[in-house]
Coordinates of N, CA, C and O and ligand atoms in Angstrom, one line a residue:
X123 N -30.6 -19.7 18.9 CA -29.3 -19.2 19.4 C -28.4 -18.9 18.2 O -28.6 -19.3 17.1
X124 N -27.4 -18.0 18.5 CA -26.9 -17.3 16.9 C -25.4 -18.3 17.2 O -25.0 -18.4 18.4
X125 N -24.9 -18.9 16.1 CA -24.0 -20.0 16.3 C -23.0 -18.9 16.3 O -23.1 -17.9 15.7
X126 N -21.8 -19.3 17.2 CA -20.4 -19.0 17.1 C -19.9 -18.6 16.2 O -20.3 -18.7 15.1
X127 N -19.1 -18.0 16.4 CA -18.2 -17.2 15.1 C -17.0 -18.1 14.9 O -16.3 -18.5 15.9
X128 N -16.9 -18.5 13.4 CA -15.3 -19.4 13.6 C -14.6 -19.0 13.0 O -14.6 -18.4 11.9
X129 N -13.5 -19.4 14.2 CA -12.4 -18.5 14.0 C -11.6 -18.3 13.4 O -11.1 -19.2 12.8
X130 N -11.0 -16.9 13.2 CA -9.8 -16.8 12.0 C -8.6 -16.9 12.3 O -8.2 -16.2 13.2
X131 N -7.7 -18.0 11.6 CA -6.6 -18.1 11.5 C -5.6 -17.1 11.6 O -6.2 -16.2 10.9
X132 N -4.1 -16.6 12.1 CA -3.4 -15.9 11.7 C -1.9 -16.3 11.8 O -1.3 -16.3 12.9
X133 N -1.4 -16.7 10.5 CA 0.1 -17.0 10.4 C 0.8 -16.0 9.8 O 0.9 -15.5 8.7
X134 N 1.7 -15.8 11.3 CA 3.2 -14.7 10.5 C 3.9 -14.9 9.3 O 4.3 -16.0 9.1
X135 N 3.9 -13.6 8.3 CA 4.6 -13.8 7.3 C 5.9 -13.4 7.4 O 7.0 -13.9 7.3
X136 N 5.3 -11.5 7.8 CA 6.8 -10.5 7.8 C 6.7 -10.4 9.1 O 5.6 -10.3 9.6
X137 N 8.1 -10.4 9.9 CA 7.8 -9.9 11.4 C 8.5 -8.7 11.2 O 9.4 -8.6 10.3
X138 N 8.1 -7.5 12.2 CA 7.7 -6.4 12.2 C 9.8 -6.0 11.9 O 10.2 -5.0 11.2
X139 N 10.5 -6.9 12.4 CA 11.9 -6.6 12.3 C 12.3 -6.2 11.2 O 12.9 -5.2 10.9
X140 N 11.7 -7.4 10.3 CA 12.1 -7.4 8.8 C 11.4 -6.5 7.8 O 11.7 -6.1 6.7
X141 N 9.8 -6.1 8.8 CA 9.4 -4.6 8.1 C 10.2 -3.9 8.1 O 10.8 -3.4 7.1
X142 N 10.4 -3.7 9.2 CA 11.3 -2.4 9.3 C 12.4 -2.1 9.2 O 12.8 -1.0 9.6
X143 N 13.4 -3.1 8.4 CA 15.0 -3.6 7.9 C 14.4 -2.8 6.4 O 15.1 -2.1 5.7
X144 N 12.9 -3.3 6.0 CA 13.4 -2.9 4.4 C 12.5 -2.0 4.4 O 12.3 -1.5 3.2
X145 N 11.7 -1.4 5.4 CA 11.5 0.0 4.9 C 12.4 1.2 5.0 O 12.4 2.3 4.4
X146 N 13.5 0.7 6.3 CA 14.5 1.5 5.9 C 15.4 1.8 4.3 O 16.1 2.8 3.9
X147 N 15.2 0.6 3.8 CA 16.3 0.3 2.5 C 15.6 1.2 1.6 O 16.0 2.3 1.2
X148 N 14.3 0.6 1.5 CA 13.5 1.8 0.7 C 13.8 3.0 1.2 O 14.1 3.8 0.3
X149 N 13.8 3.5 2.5 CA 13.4 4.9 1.9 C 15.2 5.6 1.7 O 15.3 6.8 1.5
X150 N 16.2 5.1 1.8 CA 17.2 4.9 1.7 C 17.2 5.0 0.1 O 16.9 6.1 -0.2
X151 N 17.4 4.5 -0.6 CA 17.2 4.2 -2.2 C 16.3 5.1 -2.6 O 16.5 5.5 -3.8
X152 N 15.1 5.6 -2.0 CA 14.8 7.1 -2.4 C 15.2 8.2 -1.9 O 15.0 9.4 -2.3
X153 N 15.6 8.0 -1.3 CA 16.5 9.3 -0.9 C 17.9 9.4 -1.8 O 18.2 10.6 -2.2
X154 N 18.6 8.5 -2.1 CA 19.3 8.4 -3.4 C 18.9 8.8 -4.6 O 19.5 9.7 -5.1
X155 N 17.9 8.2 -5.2 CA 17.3 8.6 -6.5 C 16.8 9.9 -6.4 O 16.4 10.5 -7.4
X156 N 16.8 10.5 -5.4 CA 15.8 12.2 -5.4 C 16.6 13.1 -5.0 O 16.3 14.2 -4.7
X157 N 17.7 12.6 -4.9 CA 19.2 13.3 -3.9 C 19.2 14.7 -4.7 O 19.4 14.7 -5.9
X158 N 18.9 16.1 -3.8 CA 18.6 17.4 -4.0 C 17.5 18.0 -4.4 O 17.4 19.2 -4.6
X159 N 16.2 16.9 -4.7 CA 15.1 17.2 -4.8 C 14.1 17.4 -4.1 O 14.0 16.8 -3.1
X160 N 13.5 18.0 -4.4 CA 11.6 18.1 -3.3 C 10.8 16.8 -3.8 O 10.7 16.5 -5.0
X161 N 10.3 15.8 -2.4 CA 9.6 14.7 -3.4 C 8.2 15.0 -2.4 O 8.1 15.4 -1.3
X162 N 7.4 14.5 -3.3 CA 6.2 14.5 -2.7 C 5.1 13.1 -2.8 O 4.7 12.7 -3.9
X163 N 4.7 12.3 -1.3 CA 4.5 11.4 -1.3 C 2.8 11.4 -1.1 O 2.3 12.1 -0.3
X164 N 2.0 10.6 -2.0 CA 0.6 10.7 -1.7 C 0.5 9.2 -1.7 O 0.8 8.3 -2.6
X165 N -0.2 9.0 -0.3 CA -0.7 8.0 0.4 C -2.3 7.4 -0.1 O -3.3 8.1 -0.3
X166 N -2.2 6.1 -0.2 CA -3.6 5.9 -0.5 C -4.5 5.1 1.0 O -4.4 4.0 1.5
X167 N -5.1 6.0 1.2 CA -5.6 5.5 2.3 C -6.9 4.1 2.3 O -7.8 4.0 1.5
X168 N -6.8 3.3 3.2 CA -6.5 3.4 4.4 C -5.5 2.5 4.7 O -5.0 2.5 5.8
X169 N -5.1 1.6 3.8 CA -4.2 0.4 4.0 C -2.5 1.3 4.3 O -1.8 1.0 5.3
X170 N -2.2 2.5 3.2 CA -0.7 2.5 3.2 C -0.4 3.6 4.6 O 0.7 4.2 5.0
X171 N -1.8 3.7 5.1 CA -0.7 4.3 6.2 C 0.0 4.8 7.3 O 0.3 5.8 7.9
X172 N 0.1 3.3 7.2 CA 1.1 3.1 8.3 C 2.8 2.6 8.1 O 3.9 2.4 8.8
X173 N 2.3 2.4 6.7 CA 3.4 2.1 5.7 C 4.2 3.4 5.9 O 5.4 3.5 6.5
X174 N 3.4 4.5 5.4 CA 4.4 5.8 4.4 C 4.4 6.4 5.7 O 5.4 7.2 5.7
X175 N 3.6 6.5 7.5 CA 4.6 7.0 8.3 C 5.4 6.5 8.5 O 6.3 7.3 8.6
X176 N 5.8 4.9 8.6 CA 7.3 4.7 8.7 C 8.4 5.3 7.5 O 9.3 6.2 7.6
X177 N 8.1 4.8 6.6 CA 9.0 5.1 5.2 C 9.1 7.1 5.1 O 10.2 7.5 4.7
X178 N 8.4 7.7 5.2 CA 8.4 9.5 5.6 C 9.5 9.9 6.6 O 10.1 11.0 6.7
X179 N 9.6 8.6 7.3 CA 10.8 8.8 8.4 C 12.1 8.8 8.0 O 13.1 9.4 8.5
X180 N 12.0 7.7 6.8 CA 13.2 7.5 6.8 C 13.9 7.8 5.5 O 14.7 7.0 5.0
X181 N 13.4 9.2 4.8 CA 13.5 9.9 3.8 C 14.3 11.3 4.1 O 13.8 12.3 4.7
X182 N 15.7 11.2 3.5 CA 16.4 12.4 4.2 C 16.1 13.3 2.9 O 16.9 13.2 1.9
X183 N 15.1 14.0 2.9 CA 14.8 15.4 1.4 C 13.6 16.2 1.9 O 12.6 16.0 2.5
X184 N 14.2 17.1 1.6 CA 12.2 17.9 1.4 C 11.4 17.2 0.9 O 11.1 16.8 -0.2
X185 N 10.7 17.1 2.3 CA 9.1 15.4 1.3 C 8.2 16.8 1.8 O 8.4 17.9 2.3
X186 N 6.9 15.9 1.4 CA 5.8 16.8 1.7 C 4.8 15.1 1.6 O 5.1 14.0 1.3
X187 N 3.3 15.7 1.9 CA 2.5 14.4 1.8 C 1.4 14.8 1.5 O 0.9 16.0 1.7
X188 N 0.6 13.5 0.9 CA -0.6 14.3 0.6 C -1.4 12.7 0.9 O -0.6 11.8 1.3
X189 N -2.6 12.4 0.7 CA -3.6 11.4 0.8 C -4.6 11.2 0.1 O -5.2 12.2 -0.1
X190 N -5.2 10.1 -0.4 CA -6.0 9.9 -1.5 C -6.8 9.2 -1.2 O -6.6 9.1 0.0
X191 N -7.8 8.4 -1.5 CA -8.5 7.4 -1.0 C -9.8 6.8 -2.0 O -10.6 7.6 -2.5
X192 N -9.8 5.1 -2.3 CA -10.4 4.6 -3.3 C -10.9 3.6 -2.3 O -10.6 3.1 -1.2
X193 N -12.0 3.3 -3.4 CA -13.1 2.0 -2.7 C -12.9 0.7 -4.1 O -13.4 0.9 -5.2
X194 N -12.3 -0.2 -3.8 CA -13.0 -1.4 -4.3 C -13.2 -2.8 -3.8 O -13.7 -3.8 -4.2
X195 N -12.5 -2.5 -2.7 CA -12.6 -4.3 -1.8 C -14.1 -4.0 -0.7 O -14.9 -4.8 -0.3
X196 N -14.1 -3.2 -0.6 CA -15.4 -3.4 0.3 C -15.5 -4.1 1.3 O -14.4 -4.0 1.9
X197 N -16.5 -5.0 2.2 CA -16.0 -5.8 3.2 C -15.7 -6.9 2.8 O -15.3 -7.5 3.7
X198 N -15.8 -7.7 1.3 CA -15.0 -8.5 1.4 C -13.3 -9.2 0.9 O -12.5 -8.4 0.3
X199 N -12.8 -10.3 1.1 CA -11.8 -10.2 0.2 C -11.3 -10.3 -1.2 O -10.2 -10.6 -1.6
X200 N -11.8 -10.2 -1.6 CA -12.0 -10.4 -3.0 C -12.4 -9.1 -3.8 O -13.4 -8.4 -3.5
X201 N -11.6 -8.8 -4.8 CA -11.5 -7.6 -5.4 C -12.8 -7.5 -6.2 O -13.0 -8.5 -6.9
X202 N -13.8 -6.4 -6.1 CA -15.1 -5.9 -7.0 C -14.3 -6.0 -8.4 O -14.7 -6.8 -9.3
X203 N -13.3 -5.2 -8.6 CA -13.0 -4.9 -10.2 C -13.8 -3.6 -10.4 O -14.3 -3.1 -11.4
X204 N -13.7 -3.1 -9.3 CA -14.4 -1.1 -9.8 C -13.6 -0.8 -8.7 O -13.7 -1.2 -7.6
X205 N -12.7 0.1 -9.3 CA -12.5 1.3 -8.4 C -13.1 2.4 -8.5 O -13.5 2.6 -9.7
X206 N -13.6 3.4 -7.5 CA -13.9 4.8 -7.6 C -13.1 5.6 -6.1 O -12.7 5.2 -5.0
X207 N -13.1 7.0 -6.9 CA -11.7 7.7 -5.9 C -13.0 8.0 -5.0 O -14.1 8.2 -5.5
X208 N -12.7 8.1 -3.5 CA -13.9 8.2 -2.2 C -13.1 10.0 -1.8 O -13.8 10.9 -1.3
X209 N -11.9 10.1 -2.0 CA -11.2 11.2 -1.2 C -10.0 11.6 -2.2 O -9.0 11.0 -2.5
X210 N -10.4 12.7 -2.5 CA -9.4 13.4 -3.6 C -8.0 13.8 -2.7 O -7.9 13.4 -1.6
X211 N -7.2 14.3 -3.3 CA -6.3 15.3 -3.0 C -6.2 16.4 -2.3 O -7.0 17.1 -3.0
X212 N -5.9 16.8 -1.6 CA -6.0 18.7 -0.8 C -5.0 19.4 -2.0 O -5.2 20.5 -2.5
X213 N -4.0 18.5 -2.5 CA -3.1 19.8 -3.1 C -2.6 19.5 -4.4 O -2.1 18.4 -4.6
X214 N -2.7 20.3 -5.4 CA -1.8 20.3 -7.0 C -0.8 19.5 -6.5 O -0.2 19.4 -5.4
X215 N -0.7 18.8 -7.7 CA 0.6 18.0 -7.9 C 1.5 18.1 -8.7 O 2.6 17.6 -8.7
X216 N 1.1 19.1 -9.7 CA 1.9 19.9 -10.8 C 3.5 20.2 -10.9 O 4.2 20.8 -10.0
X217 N 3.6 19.9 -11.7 CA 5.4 20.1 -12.0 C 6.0 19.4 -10.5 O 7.0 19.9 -10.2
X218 N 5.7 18.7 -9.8 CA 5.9 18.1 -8.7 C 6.4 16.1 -8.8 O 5.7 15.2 -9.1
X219 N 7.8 16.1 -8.5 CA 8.1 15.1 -7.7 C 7.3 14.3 -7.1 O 7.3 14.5 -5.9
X220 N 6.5 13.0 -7.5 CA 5.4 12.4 -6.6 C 5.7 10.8 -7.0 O 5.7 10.3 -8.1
X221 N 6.1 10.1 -5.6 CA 5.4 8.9 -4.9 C 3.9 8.3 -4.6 O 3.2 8.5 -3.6
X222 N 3.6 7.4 -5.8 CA 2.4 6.9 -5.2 C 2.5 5.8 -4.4 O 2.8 4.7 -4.9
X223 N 2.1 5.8 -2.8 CA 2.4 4.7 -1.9 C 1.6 4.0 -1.5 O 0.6 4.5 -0.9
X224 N 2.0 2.3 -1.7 CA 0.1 1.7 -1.7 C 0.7 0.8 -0.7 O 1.9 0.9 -0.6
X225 N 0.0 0.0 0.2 CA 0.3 -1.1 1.1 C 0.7 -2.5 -0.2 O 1.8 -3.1 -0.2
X226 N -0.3 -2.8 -0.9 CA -0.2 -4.0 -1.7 C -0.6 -3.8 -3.1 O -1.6 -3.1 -3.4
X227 N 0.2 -4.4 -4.0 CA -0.5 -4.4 -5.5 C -0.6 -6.0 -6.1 O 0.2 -6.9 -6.5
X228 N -2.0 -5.9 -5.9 CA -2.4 -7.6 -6.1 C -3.0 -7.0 -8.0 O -2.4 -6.7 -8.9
X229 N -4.4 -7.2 -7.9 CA -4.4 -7.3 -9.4 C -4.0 -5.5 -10.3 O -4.2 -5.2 -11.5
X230 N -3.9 -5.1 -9.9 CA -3.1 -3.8 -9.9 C -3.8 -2.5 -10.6 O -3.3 -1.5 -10.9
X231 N -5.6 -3.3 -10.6 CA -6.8 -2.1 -10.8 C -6.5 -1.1 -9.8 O -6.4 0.0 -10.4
X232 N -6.3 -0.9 -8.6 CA -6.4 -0.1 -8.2 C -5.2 1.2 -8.3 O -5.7 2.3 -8.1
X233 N -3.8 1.1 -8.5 CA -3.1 1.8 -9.0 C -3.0 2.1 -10.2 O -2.7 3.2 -10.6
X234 N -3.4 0.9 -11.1 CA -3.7 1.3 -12.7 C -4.7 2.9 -12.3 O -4.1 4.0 -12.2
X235 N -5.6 2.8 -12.2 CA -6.8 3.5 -12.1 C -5.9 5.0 -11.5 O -6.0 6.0 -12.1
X236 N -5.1 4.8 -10.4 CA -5.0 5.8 -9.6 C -3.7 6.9 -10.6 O -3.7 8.1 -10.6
X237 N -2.7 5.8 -11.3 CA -1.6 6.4 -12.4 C -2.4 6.8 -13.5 O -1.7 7.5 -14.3
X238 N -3.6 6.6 -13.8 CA -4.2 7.5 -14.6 C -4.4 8.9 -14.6 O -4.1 9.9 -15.3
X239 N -5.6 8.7 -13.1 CA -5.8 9.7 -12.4 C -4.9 10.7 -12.3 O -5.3 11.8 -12.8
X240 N -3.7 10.8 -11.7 CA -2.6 11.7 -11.3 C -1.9 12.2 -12.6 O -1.8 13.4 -12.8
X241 N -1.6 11.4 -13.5 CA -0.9 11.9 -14.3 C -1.6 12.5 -15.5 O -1.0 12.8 -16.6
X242 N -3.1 12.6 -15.4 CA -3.8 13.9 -16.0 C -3.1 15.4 -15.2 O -3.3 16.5 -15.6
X243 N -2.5 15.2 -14.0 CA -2.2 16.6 -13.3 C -1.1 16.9 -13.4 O -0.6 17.8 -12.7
X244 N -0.4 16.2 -14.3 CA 1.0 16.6 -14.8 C 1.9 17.1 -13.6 O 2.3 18.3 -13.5
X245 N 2.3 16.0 -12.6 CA 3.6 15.8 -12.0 C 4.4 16.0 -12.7 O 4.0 15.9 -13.9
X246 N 6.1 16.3 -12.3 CA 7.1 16.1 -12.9 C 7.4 15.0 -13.4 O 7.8 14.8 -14.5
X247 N 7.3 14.0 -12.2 CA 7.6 12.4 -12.4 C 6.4 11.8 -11.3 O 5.7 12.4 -10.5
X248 N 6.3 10.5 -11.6 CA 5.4 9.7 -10.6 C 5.9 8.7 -10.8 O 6.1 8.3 -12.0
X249 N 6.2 7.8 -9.6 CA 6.6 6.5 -9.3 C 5.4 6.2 -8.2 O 4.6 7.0 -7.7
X250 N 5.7 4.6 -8.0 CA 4.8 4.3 -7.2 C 5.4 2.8 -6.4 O 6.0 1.8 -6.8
X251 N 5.1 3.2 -5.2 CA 6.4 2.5 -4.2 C 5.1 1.8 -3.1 O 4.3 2.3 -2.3
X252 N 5.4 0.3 -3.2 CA 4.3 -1.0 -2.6 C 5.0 -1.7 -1.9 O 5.8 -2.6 -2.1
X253 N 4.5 -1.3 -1.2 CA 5.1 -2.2 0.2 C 5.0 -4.2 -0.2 O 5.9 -5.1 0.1
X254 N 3.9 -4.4 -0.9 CA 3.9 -6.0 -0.9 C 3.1 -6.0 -2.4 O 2.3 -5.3 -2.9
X255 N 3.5 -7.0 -2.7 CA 3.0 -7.0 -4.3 C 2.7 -8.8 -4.8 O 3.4 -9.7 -5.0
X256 N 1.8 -8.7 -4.9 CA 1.6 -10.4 -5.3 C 1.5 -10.5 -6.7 O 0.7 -10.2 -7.6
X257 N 2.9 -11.4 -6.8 CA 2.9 -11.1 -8.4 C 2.0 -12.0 -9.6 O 1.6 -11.8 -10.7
X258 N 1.8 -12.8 -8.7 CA 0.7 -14.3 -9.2 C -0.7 -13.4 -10.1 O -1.1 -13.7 -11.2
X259 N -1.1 -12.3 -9.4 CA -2.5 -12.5 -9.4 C -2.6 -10.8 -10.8 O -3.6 -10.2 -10.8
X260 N -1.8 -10.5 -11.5 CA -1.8 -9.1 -12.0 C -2.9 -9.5 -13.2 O -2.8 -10.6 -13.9
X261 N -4.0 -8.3 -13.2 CA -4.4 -8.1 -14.4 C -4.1 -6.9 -15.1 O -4.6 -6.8 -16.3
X262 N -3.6 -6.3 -14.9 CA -3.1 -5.1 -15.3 C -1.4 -4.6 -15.2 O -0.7 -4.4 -14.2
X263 N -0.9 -4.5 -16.4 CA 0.5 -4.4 -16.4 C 0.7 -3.0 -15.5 O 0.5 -1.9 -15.9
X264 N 1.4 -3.5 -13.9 CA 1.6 -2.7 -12.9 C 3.1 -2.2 -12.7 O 3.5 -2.9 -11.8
X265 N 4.1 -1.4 -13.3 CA 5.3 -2.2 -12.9 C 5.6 -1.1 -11.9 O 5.9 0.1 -12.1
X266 N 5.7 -1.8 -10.2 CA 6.1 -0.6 -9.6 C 7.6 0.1 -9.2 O 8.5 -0.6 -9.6
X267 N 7.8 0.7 -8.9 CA 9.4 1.7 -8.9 C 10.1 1.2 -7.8 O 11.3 1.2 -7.7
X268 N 9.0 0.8 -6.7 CA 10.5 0.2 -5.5 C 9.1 -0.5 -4.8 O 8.0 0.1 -4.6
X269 N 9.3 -1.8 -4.4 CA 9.1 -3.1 -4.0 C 9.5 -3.7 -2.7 O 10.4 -4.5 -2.8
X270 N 8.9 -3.5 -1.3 CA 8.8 -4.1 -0.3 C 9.5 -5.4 -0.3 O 10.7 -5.7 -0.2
X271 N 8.3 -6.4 -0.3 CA 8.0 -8.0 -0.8 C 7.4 -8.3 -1.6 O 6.2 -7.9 -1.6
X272 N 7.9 -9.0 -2.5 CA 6.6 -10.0 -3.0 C 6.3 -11.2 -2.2 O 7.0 -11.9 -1.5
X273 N 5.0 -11.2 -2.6 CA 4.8 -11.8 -1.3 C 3.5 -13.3 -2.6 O 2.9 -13.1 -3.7
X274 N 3.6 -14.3 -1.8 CA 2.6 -15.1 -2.4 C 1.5 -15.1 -2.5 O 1.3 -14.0 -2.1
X275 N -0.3 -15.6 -3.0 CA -1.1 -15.5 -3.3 C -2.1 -15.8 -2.7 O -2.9 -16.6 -3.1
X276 N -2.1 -14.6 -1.0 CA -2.7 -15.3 -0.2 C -2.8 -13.8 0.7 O -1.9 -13.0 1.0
X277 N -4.5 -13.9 1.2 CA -4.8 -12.6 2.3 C -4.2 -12.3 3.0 O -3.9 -13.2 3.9
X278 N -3.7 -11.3 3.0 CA -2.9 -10.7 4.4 C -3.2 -9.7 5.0 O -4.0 -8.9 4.4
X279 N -2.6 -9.4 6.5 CA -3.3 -8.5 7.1 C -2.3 -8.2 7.9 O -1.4 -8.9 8.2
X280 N -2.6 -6.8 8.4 CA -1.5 -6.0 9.5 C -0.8 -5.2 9.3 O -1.0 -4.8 8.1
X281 N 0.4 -4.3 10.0 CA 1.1 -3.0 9.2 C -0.2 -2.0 8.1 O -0.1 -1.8 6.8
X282 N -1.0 -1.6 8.7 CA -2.0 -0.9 8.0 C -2.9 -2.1 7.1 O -4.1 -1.8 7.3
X283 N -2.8 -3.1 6.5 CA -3.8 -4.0 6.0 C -4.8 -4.4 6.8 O -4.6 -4.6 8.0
X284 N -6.1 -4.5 6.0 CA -6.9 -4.7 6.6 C -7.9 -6.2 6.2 O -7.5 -7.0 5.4
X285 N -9.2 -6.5 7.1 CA -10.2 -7.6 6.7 C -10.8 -7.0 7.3 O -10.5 -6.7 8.4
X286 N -12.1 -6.4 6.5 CA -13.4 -5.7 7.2 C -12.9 -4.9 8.0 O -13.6 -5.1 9.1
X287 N -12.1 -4.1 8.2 CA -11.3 -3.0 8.7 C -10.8 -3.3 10.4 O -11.0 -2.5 11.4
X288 N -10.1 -4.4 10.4 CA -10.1 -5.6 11.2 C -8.0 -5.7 11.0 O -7.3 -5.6 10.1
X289 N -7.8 -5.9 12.2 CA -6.5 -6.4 12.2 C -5.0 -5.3 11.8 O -3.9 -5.7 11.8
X290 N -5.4 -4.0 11.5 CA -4.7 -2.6 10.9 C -3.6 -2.7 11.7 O -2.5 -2.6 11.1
X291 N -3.6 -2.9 13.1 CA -2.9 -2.3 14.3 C -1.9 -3.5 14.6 O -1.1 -3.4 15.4
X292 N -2.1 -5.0 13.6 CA -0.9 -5.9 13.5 C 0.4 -5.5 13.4 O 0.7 -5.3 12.3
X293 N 1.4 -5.3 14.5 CA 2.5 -4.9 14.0 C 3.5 -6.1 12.9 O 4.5 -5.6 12.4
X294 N 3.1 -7.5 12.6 CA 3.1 -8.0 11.8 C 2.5 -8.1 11.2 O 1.3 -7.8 11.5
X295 N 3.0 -8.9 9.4 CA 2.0 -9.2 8.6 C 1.7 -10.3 8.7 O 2.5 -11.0 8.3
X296 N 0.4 -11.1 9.3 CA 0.0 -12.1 8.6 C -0.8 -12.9 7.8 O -1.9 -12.3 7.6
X297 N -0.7 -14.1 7.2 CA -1.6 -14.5 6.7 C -2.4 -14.6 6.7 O -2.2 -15.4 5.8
X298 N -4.3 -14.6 7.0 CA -5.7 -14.5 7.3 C -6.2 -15.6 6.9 O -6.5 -15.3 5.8
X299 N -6.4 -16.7 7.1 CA -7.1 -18.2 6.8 C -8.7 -18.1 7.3 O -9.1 -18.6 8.4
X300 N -9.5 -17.7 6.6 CA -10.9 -17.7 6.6 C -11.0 -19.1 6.8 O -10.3 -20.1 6.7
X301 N -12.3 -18.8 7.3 CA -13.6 -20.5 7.4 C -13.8 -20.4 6.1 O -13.6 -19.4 5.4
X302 N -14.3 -21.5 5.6 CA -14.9 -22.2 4.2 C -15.5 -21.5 4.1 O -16.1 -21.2 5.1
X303 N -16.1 -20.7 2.6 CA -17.6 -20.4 2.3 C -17.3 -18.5 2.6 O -18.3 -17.9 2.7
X304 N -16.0 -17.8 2.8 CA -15.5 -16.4 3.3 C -14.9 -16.0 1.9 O -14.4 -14.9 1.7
Ligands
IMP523 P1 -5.7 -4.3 -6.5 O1 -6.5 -3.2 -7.1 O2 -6.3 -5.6 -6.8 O3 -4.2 -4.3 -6.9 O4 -5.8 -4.3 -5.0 C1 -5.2 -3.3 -4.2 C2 -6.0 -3.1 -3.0 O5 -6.7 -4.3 -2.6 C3 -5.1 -2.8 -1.8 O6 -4.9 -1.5 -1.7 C4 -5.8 -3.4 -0.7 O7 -6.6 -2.5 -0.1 C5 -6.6 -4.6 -1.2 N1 -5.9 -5.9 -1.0 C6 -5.4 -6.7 -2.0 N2 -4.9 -7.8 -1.5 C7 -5.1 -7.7 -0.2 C8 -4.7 -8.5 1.0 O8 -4.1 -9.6 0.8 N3 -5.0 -8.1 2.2 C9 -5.6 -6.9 2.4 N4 -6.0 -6.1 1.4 C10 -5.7 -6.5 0.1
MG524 MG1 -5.6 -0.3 0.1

């Protein structure tokens, strides 16, 4: 007989109010810093987005958007330590105003990797704007441009985050408490 699945834990961190109190602030504070500008936001899929359709909303400029997409967590939680890009760009980024927008920056391989990438394509500027950022755990000097939460050193899920592509559609974030041995 195939034993039971045990069960996963889930404790609220951000409730969806207080998402959405400070993704307005953000996009508020970029719309300040870019005041008269064209800015152009590229999404890294699949975590940020549901992030950057809220925060796209609430951006008063000529935005435009674009989407990117990298593999290194795989199905489990625990970071491989390889990134590779899965889904390029549709569009030049050149002489261009660009936002990189990630759901989370934990050991910060994956944006490291991705500010490399981009800025061989000579944007104007590139910042890069994370919804949640765990500052405990950086291997890579990440410093990003506008900041969600930091948040403590511990799995999360929901608002676009995922576990085995599990739980996206949380309109909170919460904590994920695996069984022993996950
Ligand atoms: P980094 O490369 O270690 O900074 O990790 C960034 C990526 O790892 C994010 O884009 C997420 O896809 C994933 N990740 C890191 N921590 C978490 C978490 O707590 N929950 C869900 N995904 C995470
Ligand atoms: Mg991600």
């Amino acid at each position: 007989m195939k034993p039971a699945r045990e069960p996963e834990h889930l404790r609220t961190l951000l409730r969806r109010n207080a998402i959405e109190r400070r993704v307005r602030q953000l996009g508020r504070q970029i719309t300040a810093d870019f005041r008269g500008q064209r800015l152009h936001l590229i999404g890294v899929l699949k975590g940020a987005s549901i992030f950057l359709s809220d925060l796209i909303r609430e951006i008063r400029l000529e935005v435009s958007l674009d989407f990117i997409a990298v593999a290194s967590y795989g199905q489990s939680s625990r970071s491989s330590g390889q990134v590779r890009l899965t889904k390029d760009l549709d569009n030049s980024i050149e002489g261009l105003h660009t936002i990189l927008v990630e759901d989370i920056l934990d050991t910060g391989l994956t944006i490291a990797y991705l500010q490399r990438v981009l800025l061989q394509r000579k944007p104007r500027s590139l910042r890069v704007a994370t919804l949640l950022s765990k500052a405990a755990t950086r291997v890579k000097q990440v410093r990003p441009d506008y900041v969600g939460f930091e948040i403590p050193n511990e799995f999360v899920v929901g608002y676009g985050l995922d576990y085995a592509e599990r739980y996206r559609n949380l309109r909170d974030i919460c904590v994920l408490q695996l069984p022993a041995g996950r």
